[in-house]
C-alpha atoms as a printed R data frame, in Angstrom:
    type eleno elety resid chain resno       x      y       z
1   ATOM     1    CA   MET     A     1 -38.383 45.908 -90.653
2   ATOM     2    CA   ALA     A     2 -37.327 47.570 -87.780
3   ATOM     3    CA   HIS     A     3 -39.408 44.635 -85.792
4   ATOM     4    CA   THR     A     4 -36.879 42.152 -86.914
5   ATOM     5    CA   LEU     A     5 -33.875 44.110 -86.821
6   ATOM     6    CA   ARG     A     6 -35.331 44.333 -82.830
7   ATOM     7    CA   ILE     A     7 -35.787 40.763 -82.871
8   ATOM     8    CA   GLN     A     8 -32.217 39.716 -83.790
9   ATOM     9    CA   VAL     A     9 -30.560 43.175 -81.635
10  ATOM    10    CA   LEU     A    10 -32.376 40.783 -78.395
11  ATOM    11    CA   LEU     A    11 -31.184 37.861 -79.963
12  ATOM    12    CA   ALA     A    12 -28.145 38.600 -80.129
13  ATOM    13    CA   ALA     A    13 -27.827 40.595 -76.789
14  ATOM    14    CA   LEU     A    14 -29.701 37.005 -75.420
15  ATOM    15    CA   ALA     A    15 -26.701 35.060 -76.884
16  ATOM    16    CA   ALA     A    16 -23.998 37.386 -75.350
17  ATOM    17    CA   LEU     A    17 -25.827 37.229 -72.110
18  ATOM    18    CA   LEU     A    18 -25.731 32.826 -72.456
19  ATOM    19    CA   ALA     A    19 -22.011 32.998 -73.728
20  ATOM    20    CA   ALA     A    20 -20.912 35.036 -70.562
21  ATOM    21    CA   LEU     A    21 -23.118 32.586 -67.889
22  ATOM    22    CA   THR     A    22 -22.053 29.659 -69.169
23  ATOM    23    CA   LEU     A    23 -17.999 31.432 -69.391
24  ATOM    24    CA   GLY     A    24 -18.646 32.361 -65.443
25  ATOM    25    CA   ALA     A    25 -19.742 29.339 -64.353
26  ATOM    26    CA   LEU     A    26 -17.489 27.053 -66.277
27  ATOM    27    CA   ASN     A    27 -14.404 28.844 -64.299
28  ATOM    28    CA   ALA     A    28 -16.395 28.578 -61.172
29  ATOM    29    CA   PRO     A    29 -14.970 25.313 -60.028
30  ATOM    30    CA   VAL     A    30 -11.410 26.673 -60.701
31  ATOM    31    CA   ALA     A    31 -11.902 30.046 -58.859
32  ATOM    32    CA   HIS     A    32 -13.694 28.001 -56.134
33  ATOM    33    CA   ALA     A    33 -11.118 25.601 -55.850
34  ATOM    34    CA   LYS     A    34  -8.068 28.092 -56.045
35  ATOM    35    CA   ALA     A    35  -9.724 30.165 -53.296
36  ATOM    36    CA   ASP     A    36 -10.323 26.929 -50.650
37  ATOM    37    CA   CYS     A    37  -6.673 25.462 -51.636
38  ATOM    38    CA   PRO     A    38  -4.663 28.809 -50.350
39  ATOM    39    CA   GLY     A    39  -1.814 28.652 -52.190
40  ATOM    40    CA   ALA     A    40  -3.035 26.698 -55.394
41  ATOM    41    CA   GLY     A    41  -2.773 29.431 -58.025
42  ATOM    42    CA   LYS     A    42   0.467 30.681 -56.878
43  ATOM    43    CA   SER     A    43   3.358 29.952 -59.802
44  ATOM    44    CA   PRO     A    44   6.291 28.104 -58.458
45  ATOM    45    CA   ASN     A    45   8.796 30.797 -57.727
46  ATOM    46    CA   GLN     A    46   5.728 32.470 -55.024
47  ATOM    47    CA   LEU     A    47   5.656 28.952 -53.159
48  ATOM    48    CA   ARG     A    48   7.246 27.369 -50.170
49  ATOM    49    CA   SER     A    49   7.694 24.441 -49.783
50  ATOM    50    CA   GLY     A    50   5.087 24.024 -47.290
51  ATOM    51    CA   GLN     A    51   2.301 26.074 -48.713
52  ATOM    52    CA   ALA     A    52   2.782 23.553 -52.094
53  ATOM    53    CA   ARG     A    53   2.731 20.340 -50.162
54  ATOM    54    CA   ASP     A    54  -0.691 21.865 -48.221
55  ATOM    55    CA   ALA     A    55  -2.086 23.192 -51.443
56  ATOM    56    CA   VAL     A    56  -1.418 19.886 -53.248
57  ATOM    57    CA   LEU     A    57  -2.952 17.761 -50.730
58  ATOM    58    CA   CYS     A    58  -6.666 20.136 -50.545
59  ATOM    59    CA   LEU     A    59  -6.682 19.975 -53.950
60  ATOM    60    CA   VAL     A    60  -6.859 16.094 -53.793
61  ATOM    61    CA   ASN     A    61  -8.638 15.517 -50.869
62  ATOM    62    CA   LYS     A    62 -10.748 18.112 -52.621
63  ATOM    63    CA   GLN     A    63 -11.219 15.508 -55.851
64  ATOM    64    CA   ARG     A    64 -11.728 13.077 -53.463
65  ATOM    65    CA   ARG     A    65 -14.297 14.698 -51.918
66  ATOM    66    CA   HIS     A    66 -16.871 15.024 -55.878
67  ATOM    67    CA   HIS     A    67 -16.059 11.571 -55.847
68  ATOM    68    CA   ASP     A    68 -17.411 10.423 -52.346
69  ATOM    69    CA   LEU     A    69 -14.185  9.437 -51.065
70  ATOM    70    CA   GLY     A    70 -13.012  9.795 -47.485
71  ATOM    71    CA   ARG     A    71  -9.751 12.622 -47.552
72  ATOM    72    CA   LEU     A    72  -5.770 11.647 -47.409
73  ATOM    73    CA   HIS     A    73  -3.997 11.911 -44.334
74  ATOM    74    CA   ARG     A    74  -0.743 13.501 -44.462
75  ATOM    75    CA   ASP     A    75   1.979 11.022 -43.576
76  ATOM    76    CA   ARG     A    76   5.429 12.240 -42.402
77  ATOM    77    CA   LYS     A    77   6.976  9.467 -43.733
78  ATOM    78    CA   LEU     A    78   5.135  9.246 -47.312
79  ATOM    79    CA   GLN     A    79   6.104 13.738 -47.114
80  ATOM    80    CA   ARG     A    80   9.899 12.489 -46.959
81  ATOM    81    CA   ALA     A    81  10.073  9.448 -49.088
82  ATOM    82    CA   ALA     A    82   8.759 12.121 -51.770
83  ATOM    83    CA   MET     A    83  10.961 15.098 -50.573
84  ATOM    84    CA   ARG     A    84  13.960 13.213 -51.213
85  ATOM    85    CA   HIS     A    85  12.691 11.394 -54.808
86  ATOM    86    CA   ASN     A    86  11.806 15.230 -55.804
87  ATOM    87    CA   ARG     A    87  15.753 16.120 -54.712
88  ATOM    88    CA   VAL     A    88  17.289 13.903 -56.513
89  ATOM    89    CA   MET     A    89  14.897 13.890 -59.779
90  ATOM    90    CA   VAL     A    90  16.064 18.302 -59.823
91  ATOM    91    CA   SER     A    91  19.723 17.607 -58.531
92  ATOM    92    CA   LYS     A    92  19.913 14.174 -61.408
93  ATOM    93    CA   ARG     A    93  17.930 16.483 -63.726
94  ATOM    94    CA   CYS     A    94  16.500 13.361 -64.345
95  ATOM    95    CA   PHE     A    95  12.479 12.886 -64.528
96  ATOM    96    CA   SER     A    96  10.945  9.517 -63.501
97  ATOM    97    CA   HIS     A    97   9.747  7.354 -60.824
98  ATOM    98    CA   GLN     A    98  13.772  6.023 -60.422
99  ATOM    99    CA   CYS     A    99  16.258  7.577 -61.172
100 ATOM   100    CA   SER     A   100  20.013  6.560 -61.788
101 ATOM   101    CA   GLY     A   101  21.106  4.764 -57.935
102 ATOM   102    CA   GLU     A   102  18.020  5.810 -56.330
103 ATOM   103    CA   PRO     A   103  15.766  2.533 -55.082
104 ATOM   104    CA   SER     A   104  12.697  1.710 -56.482
105 ATOM   105    CA   LEU     A   105   8.973  3.514 -54.843
106 ATOM   106    CA   GLU     A   106   8.958  0.214 -52.645
107 ATOM   107    CA   GLY     A   107  12.754  0.761 -51.818
108 ATOM   108    CA   ARG     A   108  12.470  4.530 -51.112
109 ATOM   109    CA   LEU     A   109   9.269  3.419 -48.881
110 ATOM   110    CA   ARG     A   110  11.084  0.853 -46.867
111 ATOM   111    CA   GLN     A   111  13.580  3.347 -46.278
112 ATOM   112    CA   VAL     A   112  11.886  6.025 -44.634
113 ATOM   113    CA   SER     A   113   9.657  3.121 -42.256
114 ATOM   114    CA   TYR     A   114   6.457  3.303 -44.234
115 ATOM   115    CA   LEU     A   115   6.692 -0.114 -45.167
116 ATOM   116    CA   ARG     A   116   8.081 -2.681 -42.730
117 ATOM   117    CA   SER     A   117   8.136 -5.921 -41.677
118 ATOM   118    CA   GLY     A   118   5.025 -7.243 -39.958
119 ATOM   119    CA   LEU     A   119   2.577 -5.517 -42.024
120 ATOM   120    CA   SER     A   120  -0.449 -7.682 -43.044
121 ATOM   121    CA   ARG     A   121  -1.672 -5.073 -45.326
122 ATOM   122    CA   TYR     A   122  -0.033 -2.580 -47.789
123 ATOM   123    CA   ALA     A   123   0.065 -0.499 -50.899
124 ATOM   124    CA   TYR     A   124   1.499  2.239 -52.116
125 ATOM   125    CA   SER     A   125   1.896  4.633 -55.834
126 ATOM   126    CA   GLU     A   126   2.945  7.324 -56.928
127 ATOM   127    CA   ASN     A   127   2.563 10.516 -58.793
128 ATOM   128    CA   ILE     A   128   5.235 13.374 -60.553
129 ATOM   129    CA   ALA     A   129   4.899 15.927 -62.194
130 ATOM   130    CA   TRP     A   130   6.436 19.562 -63.445
131 ATOM   131    CA   GLY     A   131   5.341 22.623 -64.962
132 ATOM   132    CA   GLY     A   132   6.662 25.873 -66.027
133 ATOM   133    CA   GLY     A   133   5.166 29.175 -64.838
134 ATOM   134    CA   GLU     A   134   1.037 29.143 -64.775
135 ATOM   135    CA   LEU     A   135   1.652 25.366 -65.670
136 ATOM   136    CA   GLY     A   136   3.904 24.715 -62.719
137 ATOM   137    CA   THR     A   137   1.036 25.853 -59.778
138 ATOM   138    CA   ALA     A   138  -0.574 23.321 -58.131
139 ATOM   139    CA   PHE     A   139  -3.975 24.139 -59.401
140 ATOM   140    CA   LYS     A   140  -2.372 23.089 -63.094
141 ATOM   141    CA   ILE     A   141  -0.372 20.168 -61.656
142 ATOM   142    CA   VAL     A   142  -3.637 18.270 -59.678
143 ATOM   143    CA   LYS     A   143  -5.872 19.299 -63.057
144 ATOM   144    CA   ALA     A   144  -2.989 17.394 -65.019
145 ATOM   145    CA   TRP     A   145  -3.019 14.565 -63.246
146 ATOM   146    CA   MET     A   146  -6.878 14.453 -62.855
147 ATOM   147    CA   HIS     A   147  -6.785 14.452 -66.731
148 ATOM   148    CA   SER     A   148  -4.509 11.645 -66.973
149 ATOM   149    CA   PRO     A   149  -5.891  7.958 -66.320
150 ATOM   150    CA   PRO     A   150  -3.283  6.208 -64.790
151 ATOM   151    CA   HIS     A   151  -2.650  9.658 -62.143
152 ATOM   152    CA   ARG     A   152  -6.543  9.738 -61.684
153 ATOM   153    CA   ALA     A   153  -7.022  6.367 -60.820
154 ATOM   154    CA   ALA     A   154  -4.196  6.819 -58.456
155 ATOM   155    CA   ILE     A   155  -5.844 10.004 -56.632
156 ATOM   156    CA   LEU     A   156  -9.324  8.457 -56.724
157 ATOM   157    CA   SER     A   157  -8.371  5.195 -55.346
158 ATOM   158    CA   ARG     A   158  -9.922  3.461 -52.541
159 ATOM   159    CA   THR     A   159  -7.572  1.733 -50.691
160 ATOM   160    CA   TYR     A   160  -5.472  4.540 -50.156
161 ATOM   161    CA   ARG     A   161  -5.444  6.800 -46.766
162 ATOM   162    CA   GLU     A   162  -2.234  8.837 -46.998
163 ATOM   163    CA   ALA     A   163  -0.662 10.771 -48.651
164 ATOM   164    CA   GLY     A   164   3.196 12.639 -48.674
165 ATOM   165    CA   ILE     A   165   3.977 15.256 -51.115
166 ATOM   166    CA   GLY     A   166   6.910 16.752 -52.597
167 ATOM   167    CA   PHE     A   167   8.039 19.756 -54.217
168 ATOM   168    CA   HIS     A   168  10.618 22.063 -55.157
169 ATOM   169    CA   ASP     A   169  10.611 24.917 -57.145
170 ATOM   170    CA   LYS     A   170  12.849 23.886 -60.003
171 ATOM   171    CA   ALA     A   171  12.478 21.820 -62.788
172 ATOM   172    CA   PRO     A   172  14.176 17.861 -63.514
173 ATOM   173    CA   GLY     A   173  16.034 19.898 -65.820
174 ATOM   174    CA   ARG     A   174  17.531 23.336 -67.790
175 ATOM   175    CA   VAL     A   175  14.436 25.864 -67.988
176 ATOM   176    CA   GLY     A   176  14.864 28.933 -68.428
177 ATOM   177    CA   TYR     A   177  11.561 29.898 -66.537
178 ATOM   178    CA   SER     A   178  10.198 29.501 -62.929
179 ATOM   179    CA   ALA     A   179   9.428 25.894 -62.735
180 ATOM   180    CA   GLY     A   180   8.169 23.326 -59.848
181 ATOM   181    CA   THR     A   181   8.850 19.827 -59.693
182 ATOM   182    CA   TYR     A   182   6.099 17.616 -57.210
183 ATOM   183    CA   THR     A   183   5.852 14.372 -56.200
184 ATOM   184    CA   ILE     A   184   2.759 12.282 -54.590
185 ATOM   185    CA   ASP     A   185   3.010  9.455 -52.562
186 ATOM   186    CA   PHE     A   186   0.418  7.813 -51.421
187 ATOM   187    CA   GLY     A   187  -0.334  4.652 -49.387
188 ATOM   188    CA   LEU     A   188  -1.718  2.235 -46.869
189 ATOM   189    CA   ALA     A   189   0.343  0.157 -44.640
190 ATOM   190    CA   ARG     A   190  -1.601 -1.613 -41.849
191 ATOM   191    CA   GLY     A   191  -0.295 -3.782 -39.161
Protein backbone atom coordinates (compact mmCIF):
# COMPACT_ATOMS: atom_id res chain seq x y z
CA MET A 1 0.00 0.00 0.00
CA ALA A 2 2.79 2.44 0.93
CA HIS A 3 4.63 1.42 -2.24
CA THR A 4 1.54 2.17 -4.41
CA LEU A 5 1.03 5.54 -2.70
CA ARG A 6 4.69 6.45 -3.26
CA ILE A 7 4.37 5.61 -6.98
CA GLN A 8 1.20 7.73 -7.27
CA VAL A 9 2.94 10.68 -5.57
CA LEU A 10 5.93 10.31 -7.88
CA LEU A 11 3.67 10.12 -10.95
CA ALA A 12 1.74 13.20 -9.81
CA ALA A 13 5.01 15.08 -9.25
CA LEU A 14 6.27 14.00 -12.67
CA ALA A 15 3.00 15.12 -14.32
CA ALA A 16 3.23 18.51 -12.58
CA LEU A 17 6.85 18.90 -13.72
CA LEU A 18 5.96 18.01 -17.31
CA ALA A 19 3.05 20.47 -17.27
CA ALA A 20 5.30 23.24 -15.96
CA LEU A 21 7.96 22.50 -18.57
CA THR A 22 5.37 22.41 -21.36
CA LEU A 23 3.83 25.72 -20.30
CA GLY A 24 7.27 27.25 -20.04
CA ALA A 25 8.19 26.03 -23.50
CA LEU A 26 4.95 27.37 -24.98
CA ASN A 27 5.47 30.77 -23.38
CA ALA A 28 9.18 30.99 -24.27
CA PRO A 29 8.59 32.28 -27.85
CA VAL A 30 6.24 34.94 -26.48
CA ALA A 31 8.78 36.21 -23.98
CA HIS A 32 11.56 35.90 -26.56
CA ALA A 33 9.65 37.95 -29.17
CA LYS A 34 8.83 40.64 -26.66
CA ALA A 35 12.45 40.75 -25.47
CA ASP A 36 13.82 40.90 -29.03
CA CYS A 37 11.42 43.66 -30.11
CA PRO A 38 11.51 46.59 -27.65
CA GLY A 39 8.07 48.01 -26.91
CA ALA A 40 6.24 44.94 -28.26
CA GLY A 41 4.52 44.23 -24.94
CA LYS A 42 3.73 47.82 -23.93
CA SER A 43 0.11 48.91 -23.76
CA PRO A 44 -0.86 51.61 -26.28
CA ASN A 45 -0.84 54.45 -23.75
CA GLN A 46 2.78 53.57 -22.84
CA LEU A 47 3.99 53.68 -26.46
CA ARG A 48 5.33 56.51 -28.52
CA SER A 49 4.47 56.28 -32.19
CA GLY A 50 8.05 55.48 -33.24
CA GLN A 51 8.33 52.70 -30.65
CA ALA A 52 5.10 51.12 -31.89
CA ARG A 53 6.21 51.28 -35.53
CA ASP A 54 9.60 49.75 -34.67
CA ALA A 55 7.99 46.98 -32.59
CA VAL A 56 5.52 46.03 -35.35
CA LEU A 57 8.22 45.94 -38.04
CA CYS A 58 10.48 43.90 -35.76
CA LEU A 59 7.69 41.39 -35.00
CA VAL A 60 6.67 41.12 -38.66
CA ASN A 61 10.28 40.54 -39.71
CA LYS A 62 10.63 37.95 -36.96
CA GLN A 63 7.67 36.06 -38.47
CA ARG A 64 9.16 36.37 -41.94
CA ARG A 65 12.55 35.13 -40.73
CA HIS A 66 10.82 32.16 -39.04
CA HIS A 67 9.34 31.29 -42.46
CA ASP A 68 12.66 31.75 -44.32
CA LEU A 69 11.58 35.00 -45.98
CA GLY A 70 13.58 38.18 -46.45
CA ARG A 71 13.00 41.09 -44.13
CA LEU A 72 10.84 44.06 -45.04
CA HIS A 73 12.58 47.42 -45.14
CA ARG A 74 10.95 50.56 -43.79
CA ASP A 75 9.78 52.87 -46.55
CA ARG A 76 9.05 56.51 -45.65
CA LYS A 77 6.38 56.92 -48.32
CA LEU A 78 4.51 53.80 -47.20
CA GLN A 79 4.88 54.98 -43.61
CA ARG A 80 3.41 58.38 -44.48
CA ALA A 81 0.43 56.68 -46.17
CA ALA A 82 -0.12 54.36 -43.19
CA MET A 83 0.13 57.20 -40.67
CA ARG A 84 -2.32 59.36 -42.63
CA HIS A 85 -4.79 56.49 -42.85
CA ASN A 86 -4.54 55.89 -39.10
CA ARG A 87 -5.28 59.56 -38.40
CA VAL A 88 -8.33 59.40 -40.68
CA MET A 89 -9.65 56.23 -39.02
CA VAL A 90 -9.30 57.70 -35.52
CA SER A 91 -10.60 61.20 -36.36
CA LYS A 92 -13.60 59.90 -38.35
CA ARG A 93 -14.24 56.97 -35.99
CA CYS A 94 -14.05 54.66 -38.97
CA PHE A 95 -12.39 51.26 -38.93
CA SER A 96 -12.00 50.43 -42.61
CA HIS A 97 -9.45 50.29 -45.41
CA GLN A 98 -11.25 53.29 -46.93
CA CYS A 99 -13.12 55.80 -44.79
CA SER A 100 -15.63 58.33 -46.12
CA GLY A 101 -13.94 60.99 -48.26
CA GLU A 102 -10.64 59.12 -48.29
CA PRO A 103 -8.96 57.70 -51.41
CA SER A 104 -8.54 53.96 -51.86
CA LEU A 105 -5.25 52.37 -50.80
CA GLU A 106 -3.96 52.75 -54.36
CA GLY A 107 -4.98 56.42 -54.32
CA ARG A 108 -3.26 56.97 -50.97
CA LEU A 109 -0.07 55.35 -52.27
CA ARG A 110 -0.19 57.63 -55.33
CA GLN A 111 -0.67 60.69 -53.08
CA VAL A 112 2.62 59.95 -51.29
CA SER A 113 4.35 59.11 -54.63
CA TYR A 114 5.00 55.47 -53.73
CA LEU A 115 3.09 54.48 -56.85
CA ARG A 116 3.96 56.61 -59.85
CA SER A 117 3.93 56.36 -63.62
CA GLY A 118 6.74 54.44 -65.24
CA LEU A 119 6.87 51.57 -62.75
CA SER A 120 7.53 48.24 -64.42
CA ARG A 121 6.28 46.24 -61.44
CA TYR A 122 4.31 47.09 -58.33
CA ALA A 123 2.20 45.41 -55.67
CA TYR A 124 0.67 46.54 -52.41
CA SER A 125 -1.52 45.41 -49.54
CA GLU A 126 -2.65 46.67 -46.16
CA ASN A 127 -3.42 45.25 -42.73
CA ILE A 128 -5.31 47.27 -40.13
CA ALA A 129 -6.16 46.46 -36.52
CA TRP A 130 -7.03 48.03 -33.23
CA GLY A 131 -7.11 46.69 -29.71
CA GLY A 132 -7.59 47.90 -26.18
CA GLY A 133 -5.34 47.38 -23.17
CA GLU A 134 -3.18 44.27 -23.51
CA LEU A 135 -4.91 43.42 -26.80
CA GLY A 136 -3.60 46.72 -28.16
CA THR A 137 0.08 45.83 -27.75
CA ALA A 138 2.12 45.48 -30.93
CA PHE A 139 2.74 41.85 -29.98
CA LYS A 140 -0.98 41.01 -29.72
CA ILE A 141 -1.79 42.90 -32.93
CA VAL A 142 0.81 41.00 -34.98
CA LYS A 143 -0.26 37.75 -33.32
CA ALA A 144 -3.89 38.45 -34.33
CA TRP A 145 -2.80 39.17 -37.91
CA MET A 146 -0.88 35.90 -37.99
CA HIS A 147 -4.07 34.03 -36.97
CA SER A 148 -6.10 35.62 -39.78
CA PRO A 149 -5.43 33.99 -43.19
CA PRO A 150 -5.58 37.15 -45.36
CA HIS A 151 -3.48 39.21 -42.93
CA ARG A 152 -1.00 36.36 -42.52
CA ALA A 153 -0.74 36.05 -46.31
CA ALA A 154 0.23 39.72 -46.59
CA ILE A 155 2.86 39.41 -43.84
CA LEU A 156 4.35 36.26 -45.37
CA SER A 157 4.12 37.30 -49.02
CA ARG A 158 7.33 36.83 -51.00
CA THR A 159 6.29 39.75 -53.22
CA TYR A 160 6.65 42.64 -50.78
CA ARG A 161 10.00 44.26 -50.02
CA GLU A 162 8.99 47.37 -48.07
CA ALA A 163 6.54 48.34 -45.36
CA GLY A 164 5.28 51.43 -43.62
CA ILE A 165 3.53 51.40 -40.27
CA GLY A 166 1.11 53.83 -38.69
CA PHE A 167 0.14 53.86 -35.01
CA HIS A 168 -2.29 55.96 -33.01
CA ASP A 169 -2.81 55.61 -29.27
CA LYS A 170 -6.57 55.88 -29.64
CA ALA A 171 -9.32 53.65 -30.99
CA PRO A 172 -11.27 54.33 -34.20
CA GLY A 173 -14.34 54.82 -32.00
CA ARG A 174 -15.27 55.70 -28.45
CA VAL A 175 -13.95 53.31 -25.84
CA GLY A 176 -13.34 53.88 -22.16
CA TYR A 177 -9.85 52.40 -22.02
CA SER A 178 -6.38 52.64 -23.52
CA ALA A 179 -6.39 51.49 -27.14
CA GLY A 180 -4.11 51.42 -30.15
CA THR A 181 -4.88 51.56 -33.87
CA TYR A 182 -2.38 50.09 -36.31
CA THR A 183 -1.94 50.16 -40.09
CA ILE A 184 0.81 48.41 -42.02
CA ASP A 185 1.12 49.08 -45.74
CA PHE A 186 3.18 46.54 -47.69
CA GLY A 187 4.67 47.31 -51.06
CA LEU A 188 6.90 46.60 -54.00
CA ALA A 189 7.59 49.39 -56.49
CA ARG A 190 10.19 48.86 -59.21
CA GLY A 191 10.97 51.24 -62.05
